[in-house]
Structures are given as C-alpha cells and as structure tokens.
Amino acid sequence: RVQLLESGGGSVQAGGSLRLSCAASEYMYSIGWFRQAPGQEREGVAVIEDHSRATYADSVKGRFTISRDNAKNTIYLQMNNLKPEDSAMYYCAAQSYSSDVLRWSDYHYWGQGTQVTVSS
C-alpha cells in the first residue's frame, strides 16, 4: 500500500513563506498538493508528473513552486508571498490517470494532511 507523509505546515503572516514536503513510500508518476479550507471543496494546488512537468492552479501561479526528488521519492511545495486565503489543510496525493491533473477526485492515494495558516 502506498504511503504519503506530509510535513512542513505551520502558521505564518501574510507575505511569508513555507515549504511543504511529501515523502512517498515508492515512486509515483503523478503526485501533487491539494488543499481544503473549512466549508469549501477540496481543490488542486500543484501537481508534478514524471520529467518534472508541473501544473498549477491559477490562484498560486507565480507564488508556489512544486519540485520533486526522485531519488528520495519526495516532492516539495515552496510557497511564497502567502495570503490569508491560502490557509487550509494541505494534502499530498498521488496516482491519477486523468488528463485533468488538478482534479482531486481522480487521485488514488492520500496523505493525512498538514495545516497551513496565514494571518493578515
């Protein structure tokens, strides 16, 4: 069974930065970050596929960067210029065969999540 372990969440002020990490128990072709704020639907944030092809939600383009270290089966999400609306539980998810890589419902494996809170 694939396991995903997130780390790196926390609380920052608006304009600050955080770096999330997700360690997978094995190589995953497509893997990324999703988030869910209270009372809102889960949404895709950033996904990275093999050969480091990355896809971002419009709301985070230019502020977030996803990367992967295949030797460690680990992905990272560098989040800069954080805004209060970025506050959410962030989940790592892997293994989607969908052409819409940001569609959360197509992912098979999920981590437990890490909380990100941005204060104004």
mmCIF file of C-alpha atoms in Angstrom:
data_model
loop_
_atom_site.group_PDB
_atom_site.id
_atom_site.type_symbol
_atom_site.label_atom_id
_atom_site.label_comp_id
_atom_site.label_asym_id
_atom_site.label_seq_id
_atom_site.Cartn_x
_atom_site.Cartn_y
_atom_site.Cartn_z
ATOM 1 C CA ARG A 1 0.000 0.000 0.000
ATOM 2 C CA VAL A 2 1.373 3.411 -0.974
ATOM 3 C CA GLN A 3 2.011 5.747 1.932
ATOM 4 C CA LEU A 4 2.380 9.507 1.740
ATOM 5 C CA LEU A 5 3.754 11.519 4.649
ATOM 6 C CA GLU A 6 3.454 15.302 4.646
ATOM 7 C CA SER A 7 5.421 17.760 6.744
ATOM 8 C CA GLY A 8 6.230 21.436 6.869
ATOM 9 C CA GLY A 9 2.938 23.118 7.636
ATOM 10 C CA GLY A 10 2.609 25.891 10.162
ATOM 11 C CA SER A 11 1.487 29.429 10.846
ATOM 12 C CA VAL A 12 2.905 32.493 9.120
ATOM 13 C CA GLN A 13 1.941 36.068 8.497
ATOM 14 C CA ALA A 14 0.789 37.261 5.105
ATOM 15 C CA GLY A 15 3.716 37.680 2.761
ATOM 16 C CA GLY A 16 5.677 34.918 4.455
ATOM 17 C CA SER A 17 6.882 31.584 3.127
ATOM 18 C CA LEU A 18 6.551 27.911 3.953
ATOM 19 C CA ARG A 19 7.916 24.758 2.400
ATOM 20 C CA LEU A 20 5.896 21.568 2.436
ATOM 21 C CA SER A 21 7.363 18.114 1.898
ATOM 22 C CA CYS A 22 5.706 14.830 0.991
ATOM 23 C CA ALA A 23 7.628 11.572 1.205
ATOM 24 C CA ALA A 24 6.141 8.662 -0.720
ATOM 25 C CA SER A 25 6.838 5.004 0.007
ATOM 26 C CA GLU A 26 7.502 4.408 -3.700
ATOM 27 C CA TYR A 27 7.864 6.270 -6.979
ATOM 28 C CA MET A 28 4.681 7.921 -8.213
ATOM 29 C CA TYR A 29 4.349 9.194 -11.786
ATOM 30 C CA SER A 30 1.898 11.929 -10.851
ATOM 31 C CA ILE A 31 1.889 13.435 -7.405
ATOM 32 C CA GLY A 32 0.891 16.766 -6.023
ATOM 33 C CA TRP A 33 -0.712 19.034 -3.492
ATOM 34 C CA PHE A 34 -4.348 19.698 -2.798
ATOM 35 C CA ARG A 35 -5.982 21.844 -0.146
ATOM 36 C CA GLN A 36 -9.259 22.178 1.651
ATOM 37 C CA ALA A 37 -10.416 25.057 3.785
ATOM 38 C CA PRO A 38 -13.310 24.684 6.240
ATOM 39 C CA GLY A 39 -16.638 24.667 4.418
ATOM 40 C CA GLN A 40 -15.014 24.600 0.998
ATOM 41 C CA GLU A 41 -14.435 21.917 -1.579
ATOM 42 C CA ARG A 42 -11.029 20.351 -1.905
ATOM 43 C CA GLU A 43 -9.030 21.888 -4.751
ATOM 44 C CA GLY A 44 -5.898 21.149 -6.676
ATOM 45 C CA VAL A 45 -2.916 23.394 -5.964
ATOM 46 C CA ALA A 46 0.035 21.973 -7.872
ATOM 47 C CA VAL A 47 0.916 18.645 -9.446
ATOM 48 C CA ILE A 48 4.170 17.351 -10.812
ATOM 49 C CA GLU A 49 4.460 14.497 -13.255
ATOM 50 C CA ASP A 50 7.385 12.457 -14.489
ATOM 51 C CA HIS A 51 10.139 14.545 -16.082
ATOM 52 C CA SER A 52 9.106 17.344 -13.708
ATOM 53 C CA ARG A 53 6.192 18.638 -15.741
ATOM 54 C CA ALA A 54 4.300 20.901 -13.354
ATOM 55 C CA THR A 55 0.750 22.208 -13.361
ATOM 56 C CA TYR A 56 -0.511 24.958 -11.072
ATOM 57 C CA ALA A 57 -3.845 26.363 -10.046
ATOM 58 C CA ASP A 58 -4.262 29.916 -11.305
ATOM 59 C CA SER A 59 -4.521 31.195 -7.740
ATOM 60 C CA VAL A 60 -0.963 30.127 -6.884
ATOM 61 C CA LYS A 61 0.896 30.696 -10.146
ATOM 62 C CA GLY A 62 3.971 32.826 -9.615
ATOM 63 C CA ARG A 63 3.922 32.253 -5.846
ATOM 64 C CA PHE A 64 4.176 28.472 -5.394
ATOM 65 C CA THR A 65 6.747 26.111 -6.872
ATOM 66 C CA ILE A 66 6.464 22.341 -6.871
ATOM 67 C CA SER A 67 9.512 20.146 -7.291
ATOM 68 C CA ARG A 68 10.490 16.517 -6.871
ATOM 69 C CA ASP A 69 13.500 14.483 -5.832
ATOM 70 C CA ASN A 70 13.028 11.060 -7.402
ATOM 71 C CA ALA A 71 15.986 9.598 -5.513
ATOM 72 C CA LYS A 72 14.074 10.257 -2.282
ATOM 73 C CA ASN A 73 10.540 9.746 -3.657
ATOM 74 C CA THR A 74 9.802 13.165 -2.208
ATOM 75 C CA ILE A 75 8.065 16.238 -3.523
ATOM 76 C CA TYR A 76 8.173 19.767 -2.223
ATOM 77 C CA LEU A 77 5.938 22.790 -2.381
ATOM 78 C CA GLN A 78 7.678 26.116 -1.873
ATOM 79 C CA MET A 79 5.027 28.674 -1.003
ATOM 80 C CA ASN A 80 6.000 32.338 -1.155
ATOM 81 C CA ASN A 81 4.030 35.520 -0.665
ATOM 82 C CA LEU A 82 1.392 33.618 1.260
ATOM 83 C CA LYS A 83 -2.067 35.126 1.602
ATOM 84 C CA PRO A 84 -4.777 34.519 4.205
ATOM 85 C CA GLU A 85 -6.834 32.760 1.524
ATOM 86 C CA ASP A 86 -4.069 30.146 1.265
ATOM 87 C CA SER A 87 -4.995 28.940 4.748
ATOM 88 C CA ALA A 88 -6.172 25.338 4.537
ATOM 89 C CA MET A 89 -5.299 21.741 5.228
ATOM 90 C CA TYR A 90 -2.829 20.724 2.559
ATOM 91 C CA TYR A 91 -2.836 17.151 1.338
ATOM 92 C CA CYS A 92 -0.370 15.220 -0.733
ATOM 93 C CA ALA A 93 -1.982 12.881 -3.252
ATOM 94 C CA ALA A 94 -0.651 10.532 -5.896
ATOM 95 C CA GLN A 95 -1.581 8.374 -8.857
ATOM 96 C CA SER A 96 -4.065 9.904 -11.239
ATOM 97 C CA TYR A 97 -4.653 8.774 -14.809
ATOM 98 C CA SER A 98 -6.792 11.762 -15.661
ATOM 99 C CA SER A 99 -5.876 14.398 -18.212
ATOM 100 C CA ASP A 100 -7.054 16.980 -15.668
ATOM 101 C CA VAL A 101 -4.250 16.515 -13.189
ATOM 102 C CA LEU A 102 -5.687 19.034 -10.720
ATOM 103 C CA ARG A 103 -8.955 17.129 -10.299
ATOM 104 C CA TRP A 104 -8.650 15.801 -6.785
ATOM 105 C CA SER A 105 -11.262 13.075 -7.115
ATOM 106 C CA ASP A 106 -9.104 11.138 -9.575
ATOM 107 C CA TYR A 107 -6.282 10.523 -7.120
ATOM 108 C CA HIS A 108 -5.905 7.108 -5.518
ATOM 109 C CA TYR A 109 -3.548 7.716 -2.621
ATOM 110 C CA TRP A 110 -3.712 10.434 0.030
ATOM 111 C CA GLY A 111 -1.683 11.612 2.962
ATOM 112 C CA GLN A 112 -3.103 12.742 6.291
ATOM 113 C CA GLY A 113 -2.581 16.427 5.603
ATOM 114 C CA THR A 114 -0.662 19.301 7.133
ATOM 115 C CA GLN A 115 -2.215 22.566 8.270
ATOM 116 C CA VAL A 116 -1.194 25.911 6.803
ATOM 117 C CA THR A 117 -2.474 29.064 8.482
ATOM 118 C CA VAL A 118 -1.753 32.532 7.135
ATOM 119 C CA SER A 119 -2.682 35.523 9.261
ATOM 120 C CA SER A 120 -3.254 39.021 7.935
#
